[in-house]
Coordinates of N, CA, C and O and ligand atoms in Angstrom, one line a residue:
M1 N -27.7 257.9 119.3 CA -27.4 257.2 120.6 C -28.4 256.1 120.8 O -28.1 255.0 121.2
A2 N -29.7 256.5 120.6 CA -30.8 255.5 120.8 C -30.6 254.3 119.9 O -30.8 253.2 120.4
A3 N -30.2 254.5 118.7 CA -30.0 253.4 117.7 C -28.9 252.5 118.3 O -29.0 251.3 118.2
D4 N -27.8 253.1 118.8 CA -26.7 252.3 119.4 C -27.2 251.4 120.5 O -26.9 250.2 120.5
E5 N -28.1 251.9 121.4 CA -28.6 251.1 122.5 C -29.4 250.0 121.9 O -29.3 248.8 122.5
T6 N -30.2 250.2 120.9 CA -31.0 249.1 120.3 C -30.0 248.0 119.8 O -30.3 246.8 120.0
A7 N -29.0 248.5 119.1 CA -28.0 247.5 118.6 C -27.4 246.7 119.7 O -27.2 245.5 119.6
I8 N -27.1 247.4 120.8 CA -26.5 246.7 122.0 C -27.4 245.6 122.5 O -27.1 244.5 122.7
V9 N -28.7 246.0 122.7 CA -29.7 245.1 123.2 C -29.8 243.9 122.3 O -29.9 242.7 122.7
R10 N -29.9 244.2 121.0 CA -30.0 243.1 120.0 C -28.8 242.1 120.1 O -29.0 240.9 120.1
S11 N -27.6 242.7 120.2 CA -26.4 241.9 120.3 C -26.5 241.0 121.6 O -26.2 239.8 121.5
E12 N -26.9 241.6 122.7 CA -27.0 240.9 123.9 C -28.0 239.7 123.8 O -27.8 238.6 124.3
L13 N -29.1 240.0 123.2 CA -30.1 239.0 123.0 C -29.6 237.8 122.1 O -29.8 236.7 122.4
R14 N -28.8 238.2 121.1 CA -28.3 237.2 120.2 C -27.3 236.3 121.0 O -27.4 235.1 120.9
W15 N -26.5 236.9 121.8 CA -25.5 236.1 122.6 C -26.3 235.3 123.7 O -25.8 234.2 124.0
S16 N -27.4 235.8 124.2 CA -28.1 235.0 125.2 C -28.7 233.8 124.5 O -28.8 232.7 125.1
W17 N -29.1 233.9 123.3 CA -29.6 232.7 122.5 C -28.4 231.7 122.4 O -28.7 230.5 122.6
V18 N -27.2 232.2 122.1 CA -26.1 231.3 122.0 C -25.9 230.5 123.3 O -25.7 229.3 123.3
V19 N -26.0 231.3 124.4 CA -25.8 230.6 125.7 C -26.9 229.6 125.9 O -26.7 228.5 126.3
F20 N -28.2 230.0 125.7 CA -29.3 229.1 125.9 C -29.2 227.8 125.1 O -29.3 226.7 125.6
V21 N -28.8 228.0 123.8 CA -28.7 226.8 122.9 C -27.5 225.9 123.4 O -27.6 224.7 123.5
T22 N -26.4 226.5 123.8 CA -25.2 225.7 124.3 C -25.6 224.9 125.5 O -25.3 223.7 125.6
I23 N -26.3 225.6 126.5 CA -26.7 224.9 127.7 C -27.7 223.8 127.3 O -27.6 222.7 127.8
G24 N -28.6 224.1 126.4 CA -29.6 223.1 126.0 C -28.9 221.9 125.4 O -29.3 220.7 125.7
V25 N -27.9 222.1 124.5 CA -27.2 221.0 123.9 C -26.5 220.1 125.0 O -26.6 218.9 125.0
M26 N -25.8 220.8 125.9 CA -25.1 220.1 127.0 C -26.1 219.3 127.8 O -25.9 218.1 128.2
F27 N -27.2 219.9 128.2 CA -28.2 219.2 129.0 C -28.8 218.0 128.3 O -29.0 216.9 128.8
A28 N -29.1 218.2 126.9 CA -29.6 217.1 126.2 C -28.6 215.9 126.1 O -28.9 214.7 126.2
A29 N -27.3 216.3 126.0 CA -26.2 215.2 125.9 C -26.2 214.5 127.2 O -26.0 213.2 127.2
I30 N -26.3 215.2 128.4 CA -26.3 214.5 129.7 C -27.5 213.6 129.8 O -27.4 212.4 130.2
L31 N -28.7 214.1 129.4 CA -29.9 213.2 129.4 C -29.8 212.0 128.5 O -30.1 210.9 128.9
F32 N -29.2 212.2 127.3 CA -29.0 211.1 126.4 C -28.1 210.0 127.0 O -28.4 208.8 126.9
A33 N -27.0 210.5 127.6 CA -26.0 209.6 128.1 C -26.6 208.8 129.3 O -26.4 207.6 129.5
T34 N -27.5 209.5 130.1 CA -28.1 208.8 131.2 C -29.2 207.9 130.8 O -29.2 206.7 131.3
L35 N -30.1 208.3 130.0 CA -31.3 207.5 129.7 C -31.0 206.5 128.6 O -31.5 205.3 128.7
A36 N -30.3 206.9 127.5 CA -30.2 206.0 126.4 C -28.9 205.1 126.5 O -28.9 203.9 126.2
M37 N -27.9 205.6 127.1 CA -26.6 204.9 127.2 C -26.3 204.3 128.6 O -25.3 203.7 128.8
H38 N -27.2 204.6 129.5 CA -27.1 204.2 130.9 C -25.7 204.6 131.5 O -25.1 203.8 132.2
D39 N -25.3 205.7 131.1 CA -23.9 206.2 131.5 C -24.0 207.1 132.7 O -23.9 208.3 132.6
T40 N -24.4 206.6 133.8 CA -24.6 207.4 135.0 C -23.3 207.3 135.9 O -22.5 206.5 135.7
P41 N -23.2 208.2 136.9 CA -22.1 208.2 137.8 C -22.0 206.8 138.5 O -23.1 206.2 138.7
P42 N -20.8 206.3 138.8 CA -20.6 204.9 139.3 C -21.5 204.7 140.6 O -21.9 203.6 140.8
G43 N -21.7 205.8 141.4 CA -22.5 205.6 142.6 C -24.0 205.3 142.3 O -24.6 204.5 143.0
H44 N -24.5 205.8 141.2 CA -25.9 205.7 140.7 C -26.9 205.5 141.8 O -27.9 204.8 141.6
N45 N -26.6 206.1 143.0 CA -27.6 206.1 144.1 C -28.1 204.8 144.5 O -29.2 204.7 145.0
E46 N -27.3 203.7 144.3 CA -27.7 202.4 144.8 C -27.2 202.2 146.1 O -25.9 202.2 146.3
T47 N -28.0 202.1 147.1 CA -27.5 202.0 148.5 C -27.5 200.6 149.0 O -28.1 199.7 148.5
V48 N -26.6 200.4 150.1 CA -26.5 199.1 150.7 C -26.1 199.4 152.1 O -25.5 200.5 152.4
D49 N -26.5 198.6 153.1 CA -26.2 198.8 154.5 C -24.8 198.4 154.8 O -24.5 197.2 154.7
P50 N -23.9 199.3 155.0 CA -22.5 199.0 155.2 C -22.2 198.1 156.4 O -21.2 197.4 156.5
V51 N -23.1 198.1 157.4 CA -22.9 197.4 158.6 C -23.2 195.9 158.4 O -22.6 195.0 159.1
T52 N -24.1 195.5 157.5 CA -24.5 194.1 157.3 C -24.0 193.5 156.0 O -24.4 192.4 155.7
I53 N -23.1 194.2 155.2 CA -22.8 193.6 153.9 C -22.1 192.2 154.0 O -22.2 191.4 153.1
H54 N -21.4 192.0 155.1 CA -20.7 190.7 155.2 C -21.6 189.5 155.7 O -21.2 188.4 155.7
V55 N -22.8 189.9 156.1 CA -23.7 188.8 156.6 C -24.9 188.6 155.7 O -25.5 187.5 155.8
I56 N -25.3 189.6 155.0 CA -26.5 189.4 154.2 C -26.4 190.2 152.8 O -25.7 191.2 152.8
G57 N -27.0 189.6 151.8 CA -27.0 190.3 150.5 C -25.9 189.9 149.6 O -25.2 188.9 149.8
E58 N -25.8 190.6 148.5 CA -24.9 190.2 147.4 C -23.4 190.2 147.8 O -22.6 189.6 147.1
F59 N -23.0 191.0 148.8 CA -21.6 191.1 149.1 C -21.1 190.2 150.2 O -20.1 190.4 150.8
V60 N -21.9 189.1 150.5 CA -21.4 188.1 151.5 C -20.2 187.4 150.8 O -20.2 187.3 149.6
E61 N -19.3 186.9 151.6 CA -18.0 186.4 151.0 C -18.1 185.4 149.9 O -17.4 185.5 148.9
P62 N -19.0 184.3 150.0 CA -19.1 183.3 149.0 C -19.5 183.9 147.6 O -19.3 183.4 146.6
N63 N -20.1 185.1 147.6 CA -20.7 185.7 146.4 C -19.7 186.7 145.8 O -19.9 187.3 144.7
L64 N -18.5 186.9 146.5 CA -17.5 187.9 145.9 C -16.7 187.2 144.8 O -16.7 186.0 144.6
G65 N -16.0 188.1 144.1 CA -15.2 187.6 143.0 C -16.1 187.7 141.7 O -17.1 188.4 141.6
T66 N -15.6 186.9 140.7 CA -16.3 186.9 139.4 C -17.3 185.8 139.3 O -17.1 184.6 139.6
T67 N -18.5 186.2 138.8 CA -19.6 185.2 138.6 C -20.2 185.4 137.2 O -20.3 186.5 136.8
V68 N -20.5 184.3 136.6 CA -21.1 184.3 135.3 C -22.6 183.9 135.5 O -22.8 182.8 136.0
D69 N -23.5 184.8 135.1 CA -24.9 184.4 135.3 C -25.5 183.6 134.2 O -24.8 183.2 133.2
A70 N -26.7 183.2 134.3 CA -27.3 182.2 133.3 C -27.3 182.8 131.9 O -27.3 182.0 130.9
Q71 N -27.4 184.1 131.8 CA -27.4 184.7 130.4 C -26.0 185.0 129.9 O -25.8 185.5 128.8
G72 N -24.9 184.6 130.7 CA -23.6 184.7 130.3 C -22.9 186.1 130.7 O -21.8 186.4 130.3
G73 N -23.7 186.9 131.4 CA -23.2 188.2 131.9 C -22.1 188.0 133.0 O -22.3 187.1 133.8
V74 N -21.0 188.7 132.9 CA -19.9 188.6 133.8 C -19.9 189.7 134.8 O -19.9 190.9 134.4
T75 N -20.0 189.4 136.1 CA -20.0 190.4 137.2 C -19.0 190.1 138.2 O -18.8 188.9 138.6
T76 N -18.2 191.1 138.5 CA -17.1 190.9 139.5 C -17.4 191.8 140.7 O -17.5 193.0 140.6
R77 N -17.6 191.1 141.9 CA -17.9 191.9 143.1 C -16.7 191.9 144.0 O -16.1 190.8 144.3
I78 N -16.4 193.1 144.5 CA -15.3 193.3 145.4 C -15.7 194.2 146.6 O -16.4 195.2 146.4
V79 N -15.2 193.8 147.8 CA -15.4 194.6 148.9 C -14.0 195.3 149.2 O -13.0 194.6 149.3
A80 N -14.0 196.6 149.3 CA -12.8 197.4 149.6 C -12.9 197.8 151.1 O -13.8 198.5 151.5
A81 N -12.0 197.2 151.9 CA -12.1 197.5 153.3 C -10.7 197.9 153.8 O -9.7 197.5 153.2
Q82 N -10.6 198.5 155.0 CA -9.3 198.8 155.6 C -8.6 197.5 156.0 O -9.2 196.9 156.9
F83 N -7.5 197.1 155.4 CA -6.8 197.7 154.3 C -6.5 196.6 153.3 O -5.4 196.3 153.0
A84 N -7.6 196.0 152.8 CA -7.4 195.0 151.8 C -8.7 194.9 150.9 O -9.8 195.3 151.3
F85 N -8.5 194.4 149.7 CA -9.6 194.0 148.9 C -10.0 192.6 149.1 O -9.2 191.7 149.3
V86 N -11.3 192.3 149.1 CA -11.8 190.9 149.2 C -12.6 190.7 147.9 O -13.6 191.3 147.7
P87 N -12.2 189.7 147.0 CA -10.9 189.0 147.1 C -9.7 189.9 146.6 O -10.0 190.9 146.0
Q88 N -8.5 189.4 146.8 CA -7.3 190.2 146.5 C -7.0 190.0 145.0 O -6.1 190.7 144.5
C89 N -7.6 189.0 144.4 CA -7.3 188.7 142.9 C -8.6 188.3 142.3 O -9.4 187.5 142.9
V90 N -8.9 188.8 141.1 CA -10.1 188.4 140.4 C -9.7 188.1 139.0 O -8.8 188.6 138.4
V91 N -10.5 187.2 138.4 CA -10.3 186.7 137.0 C -11.4 187.3 136.1 O -12.6 187.3 136.5
V92 N -11.1 187.9 135.0 CA -12.1 188.4 134.0 C -11.7 187.9 132.6 O -10.5 187.7 132.3
P93 N -12.7 187.8 131.7 CA -12.4 187.4 130.4 C -12.0 188.5 129.5 O -12.5 189.6 129.6
Q94 N -11.1 188.3 128.5 CA -10.7 189.3 127.5 C -11.8 189.5 126.5 O -12.5 188.5 126.2
G95 N -12.1 190.7 126.1 CA -13.0 191.0 125.0 C -14.4 190.8 125.3 O -15.2 190.6 124.3
K96 N -14.8 190.7 126.5 CA -16.3 190.6 126.9 C -16.7 191.6 127.9 O -15.8 192.0 128.7
P97 N -17.9 192.1 127.8 CA -18.3 193.1 128.8 C -18.2 192.6 130.2 O -18.7 191.4 130.5
V98 N -17.7 193.3 131.1 CA -17.5 193.0 132.5 C -18.1 194.1 133.4 O -17.9 195.3 133.1
T99 N -19.0 193.7 134.4 CA -19.5 194.7 135.3 C -18.8 194.5 136.6 O -18.8 193.4 137.2
F100 N -18.2 195.6 137.1 CA -17.6 195.6 138.5 C -18.6 196.2 139.4 O -19.2 197.3 139.1
R101 N -18.8 195.5 140.6 CA -19.7 196.1 141.6 C -18.9 196.1 142.9 O -18.4 195.0 143.3
L102 N -18.7 197.3 143.5 CA -17.9 197.4 144.7 C -18.6 198.2 145.8 O -19.5 199.0 145.5
T103 N -18.2 197.8 147.0 CA -18.7 198.6 148.1 C -17.7 198.6 149.3 O -16.7 197.8 149.2
S104 N -17.9 199.4 150.3 CA -17.0 199.5 151.4 C -17.8 199.4 152.7 O -18.9 199.9 152.8
P105 N -17.2 198.6 153.7 CA -17.9 198.6 155.0 C -17.4 199.7 156.0 O -18.0 199.9 157.0
D106 N -16.4 200.4 155.6 CA -15.8 201.3 156.6 C -15.7 202.8 156.1 O -16.5 203.6 156.4
V107 N -14.6 203.1 155.3 CA -14.4 204.5 154.9 C -14.3 204.5 153.4 O -14.5 203.5 152.7
I108 N -14.1 205.7 152.8 CA -14.1 205.9 151.4 C -12.8 205.3 150.9 O -11.7 205.7 151.3
H109 N -12.9 204.4 149.9 CA -11.7 203.9 149.2 C -11.9 204.3 147.7 O -13.0 204.9 147.3
G110 N -10.9 204.0 146.9 CA -11.1 204.3 145.4 C -10.3 203.2 144.7 O -9.3 202.7 145.3
I111 N -10.7 202.9 143.5 CA -10.0 201.9 142.8 C -9.7 202.4 141.4 O -10.4 203.2 140.8
L112 N -8.6 201.9 140.8 CA -8.4 202.0 139.4 C -7.7 200.8 138.9 O -7.0 200.1 139.7
V113 N -7.9 200.3 137.7 CA -7.2 199.2 137.1 C -6.3 199.7 136.1 O -6.6 200.4 135.2
M114 N -5.0 199.5 136.4 CA -3.9 200.2 135.6 C -4.0 199.9 134.2 O -4.2 198.7 133.8
G115 N -3.9 200.9 133.3 CA -3.9 200.7 131.9 C -5.3 200.6 131.3 O -5.4 200.3 130.1
T116 N -6.4 200.8 132.1 CA -7.7 200.7 131.6 C -8.5 202.0 132.0 O -8.0 202.8 132.7
N117 N -9.8 202.0 131.6 CA -10.6 203.2 132.0 C -11.4 202.9 133.3 O -12.3 203.7 133.6
V118 N -11.1 201.8 134.0 CA -11.8 201.5 135.3 C -11.2 202.4 136.4 O -10.0 202.3 136.7
N119 N -12.1 203.2 136.9 CA -11.6 204.2 138.0 C -12.8 204.7 138.7 O -13.7 205.3 138.1
T120 N -13.0 204.4 140.0 CA -14.1 204.9 140.7 C -13.9 205.0 142.2 O -13.0 204.4 142.7
M121 N -14.6 205.8 142.8 CA -14.6 205.9 144.3 C -15.4 204.7 144.8 O -16.4 204.3 144.1
V122 N -15.1 204.3 146.0 CA -15.9 203.2 146.6 C -16.4 203.8 148.0 O -15.5 204.0 148.9
V123 N -17.6 204.1 148.1 CA -18.1 204.9 149.2 C -19.0 204.0 150.1 O -19.9 203.3 149.6
P124 N -18.8 203.9 151.5 CA -19.6 203.1 152.3 C -21.1 203.5 152.2 O -21.4 204.7 152.1
G125 N -22.0 202.5 152.1 CA -23.4 202.8 152.0 C -23.9 202.8 150.5 O -25.1 202.9 150.3
Y126 N -22.9 202.8 149.6 CA -23.3 202.8 148.2 C -22.6 201.7 147.4 O -21.5 201.2 147.8
V127 N -23.3 201.3 146.3 CA -22.6 200.3 145.4 C -22.1 201.1 144.2 O -22.8 201.9 143.6
S128 N -20.8 201.0 144.0 CA -20.2 201.6 142.8 C -20.2 200.6 141.7 O -19.7 199.4 141.8
E129 N -20.7 200.9 140.5 CA -20.8 200.0 139.4 C -20.1 200.6 138.2 O -20.3 201.7 137.8
V130 N -19.2 199.7 137.6 CA -18.4 200.2 136.4 C -18.5 199.1 135.4 O -18.4 197.9 135.6
H131 N -18.8 199.5 134.1 CA -18.8 198.6 133.0 C -17.6 198.8 132.1 O -17.3 199.9 131.8
T132 N -17.0 197.7 131.7 CA -15.8 197.8 130.9 C -15.6 196.6 130.0 O -16.2 195.5 130.3
V133 N -14.7 196.7 129.1 CA -14.2 195.5 128.3 C -12.7 195.5 128.3 O -12.1 196.6 128.1
F134 N -12.1 194.4 128.7 CA -10.6 194.4 128.7 C -10.1 193.8 127.4 O -10.5 192.7 127.0
N135 N -9.3 194.6 126.7 CA -8.9 194.2 125.3 C -7.6 193.4 125.4 O -7.4 192.6 124.4
E136 N -6.8 193.5 126.4 CA -5.5 192.8 126.4 C -5.5 191.8 127.6 O -6.1 192.1 128.6
T137 N -4.9 190.7 127.4 CA -4.7 189.8 128.6 C -3.6 190.3 129.4 O -2.7 191.0 129.0
G138 N -3.5 189.8 130.7 CA -2.4 190.1 131.5 C -2.9 190.3 133.0 O -4.1 190.2 133.3
D139 N -1.9 190.4 133.9 CA -2.2 190.6 135.3 C -2.1 192.1 135.6 O -1.0 192.7 135.6
L140 N -3.2 192.7 135.8 CA -3.3 194.2 136.0 C -3.4 194.5 137.5 O -4.1 193.9 138.2
L141 N -2.6 195.5 137.9 CA -2.7 195.9 139.3 C -3.9 196.8 139.5 O -4.3 197.6 138.7
M142 N -4.5 196.6 140.7 CA -5.7 197.5 141.0 C -5.4 198.1 142.4 O -5.8 197.5 143.4
P143 N -4.7 199.2 142.5 CA -4.5 199.8 143.8 C -5.6 200.6 144.3 O -6.5 201.1 143.5
C144 N -5.7 200.8 145.6 CA -6.6 201.8 146.2 C -6.0 203.2 145.9 O -4.8 203.4 146.2
H145 N -6.8 204.1 145.4 CA -6.2 205.4 145.1 C -6.8 206.5 145.9 O -6.7 207.7 145.6
E146 N -7.5 206.1 147.0 CA -8.0 207.2 147.9 C -7.4 206.9 149.3 O -7.5 205.8 149.8
F147 N -6.8 208.0 149.9 CA -6.1 207.7 151.2 C -7.2 207.3 152.2 O -8.1 208.1 152.4
C148 N -7.0 206.1 152.8 CA -8.0 205.6 153.6 C -7.5 205.2 155.0 O -8.2 204.6 155.8
G149 N -6.3 205.6 155.3 CA -5.8 205.3 156.6 C -4.3 204.8 156.6 O -3.7 204.9 155.5
I150 N -3.8 204.3 157.7 CA -2.4 204.0 157.8 C -2.0 202.9 156.9 O -0.8 202.9 156.4
G151 N -2.9 202.0 156.5 CA -2.5 200.9 155.6 C -2.8 201.1 154.2 O -2.8 200.2 153.3
H152 N -3.1 202.4 153.8 CA -3.6 202.7 152.4 C -2.6 202.2 151.4 O -3.0 201.6 150.4
S153 N -1.3 202.4 151.6 CA -0.3 202.0 150.6 C -0.2 200.5 150.4 O 0.4 200.1 149.4
E154 N -0.7 199.7 151.4 CA -0.7 198.3 151.2 C -1.9 197.7 150.5 O -2.0 196.5 150.3
M155 N -2.8 198.6 150.2 CA -4.1 198.1 149.6 C -4.0 197.9 148.1 O -4.0 198.9 147.4
L156 N -3.9 196.6 147.7 CA -3.6 196.4 146.3 C -4.3 195.0 145.9 O -4.3 194.1 146.7
A157 N -4.9 195.0 144.8 CA -5.5 193.8 144.3 C -5.0 193.5 142.8 O -4.4 194.4 142.2
H158 N -5.3 192.4 142.3 CA -4.9 192.0 140.9 C -6.1 191.7 140.1 O -7.0 191.0 140.6
V159 N -6.2 192.2 138.9 CA -7.2 191.8 137.9 C -6.5 190.9 136.8 O -5.7 191.5 136.1
R160 N -6.9 189.7 136.8 CA -6.2 188.8 135.9 C -7.1 188.6 134.6 O -8.2 188.0 134.7
V161 N -6.7 189.2 133.5 CA -7.5 189.1 132.3 C -7.0 187.9 131.5 O -5.8 187.9 131.1
V162 N -7.9 186.9 131.2 CA -7.5 185.7 130.5 C -8.3 185.6 129.2 O -9.4 186.2 129.1
P163 N -7.7 184.9 128.2 CA -8.4 184.7 127.0 C -9.7 183.9 127.3 O -9.8 183.1 128.2
Q164 N -10.8 184.1 126.5 CA -12.1 183.5 126.7 C -11.9 182.0 126.7 O -12.7 181.3 127.4
S165 N -10.9 181.4 126.0 CA -10.7 180.0 126.0 C -10.2 179.4 127.3 O -10.3 178.2 127.6
E166 N -9.7 180.3 128.2 CA -9.2 179.9 129.5 C -10.1 180.4 130.6 O -9.8 180.3 131.8
F167 N -11.3 180.9 130.3 CA -12.2 181.4 131.3 C -13.3 180.4 131.5 O -14.2 180.3 130.7
H168 N -13.2 179.6 132.6 CA -14.1 178.5 132.8 C -14.8 178.6 134.1 O -14.2 178.3 135.1
P169 N -16.1 179.1 134.1 CA -16.8 179.1 135.3 C -17.1 177.7 135.9 O -17.2 176.8 135.1
N170 N -17.1 177.6 137.2 CA -17.4 176.3 137.8 C -18.9 176.1 137.8 O -19.7 176.9 137.3
A171 N -19.4 175.0 138.5 CA -20.8 174.7 138.5 C -21.7 175.8 139.1 O -22.8 176.0 138.7
Q172 N -21.1 176.6 140.0 CA -21.8 177.7 140.6 C -21.7 179.0 139.7 O -22.1 180.1 140.2
G173 N -21.0 178.9 138.6 CA -20.8 180.1 137.8 C -19.6 181.0 138.2 O -19.4 182.1 137.8
K174 N -18.8 180.5 139.2 CA -17.7 181.3 139.8 C -16.4 181.0 139.0 O -16.1 179.9 138.5
V175 N -15.6 182.1 138.9 CA -14.3 182.0 138.3 C -13.3 182.7 139.3 O -13.6 183.9 139.6
S176 N -12.4 182.0 139.9 CA -11.5 182.7 140.8 C -10.1 182.4 140.5 O -9.7 181.4 139.8
C177 N -9.2 183.2 141.0 CA -7.7 183.0 140.8 C -7.2 181.7 141.3 O -6.4 181.0 140.7
A178 N -7.8 181.3 142.5 CA -7.3 180.1 143.2 C -7.7 178.8 142.4 O -6.9 177.9 142.4
L179 N -8.9 178.9 141.8 CA -9.4 177.7 141.1 C -8.6 177.4 139.8 O -8.7 176.4 139.2
R180 N -7.9 178.4 139.3 CA -7.3 178.2 138.0 C -5.9 177.6 138.1 O -5.2 177.8 139.0
Ligands
CUA201 CU1 -8.3 201.9 150.7 CU2 -6.7 203.7 150.3

């Protein structure tokens, strides 16, 4: 009987090692994704004052839409508000890394770009950041996917993916649907 109990304790200890190692591997994978691959949740704890986004900072209206910086990095900034996106159409290049930065002045919205892996909540007070590469050209729908009020179903934007040969920033580095 005593021998059996020893065997049981040994078995339990073996399984607890399996559990410890499994948790350790998962924890290491999370740390690796966060620190080495910068693969953090879209909110990544970057805050912004939802009351003043339209008058100060990076989300003022002239700064919205797609901008190419001096290093060639492509960033698309969008404000999701009841019940429209500003701007309602953005242009992005095919086959190049694109960073989406979004925020909301009012309630929680959500976006997805149909047929791609772009999908995030947009929470007032926070900047949601998503990195992606669009492999196909085309006009992709970007609906709000979080119920945000009476006009939720009207909340829709377009992401226009164009070949790099047709992606021409103006003197300010801006590329917009209207300018094309
Ligand atoms: Cu915004 Cu639903």
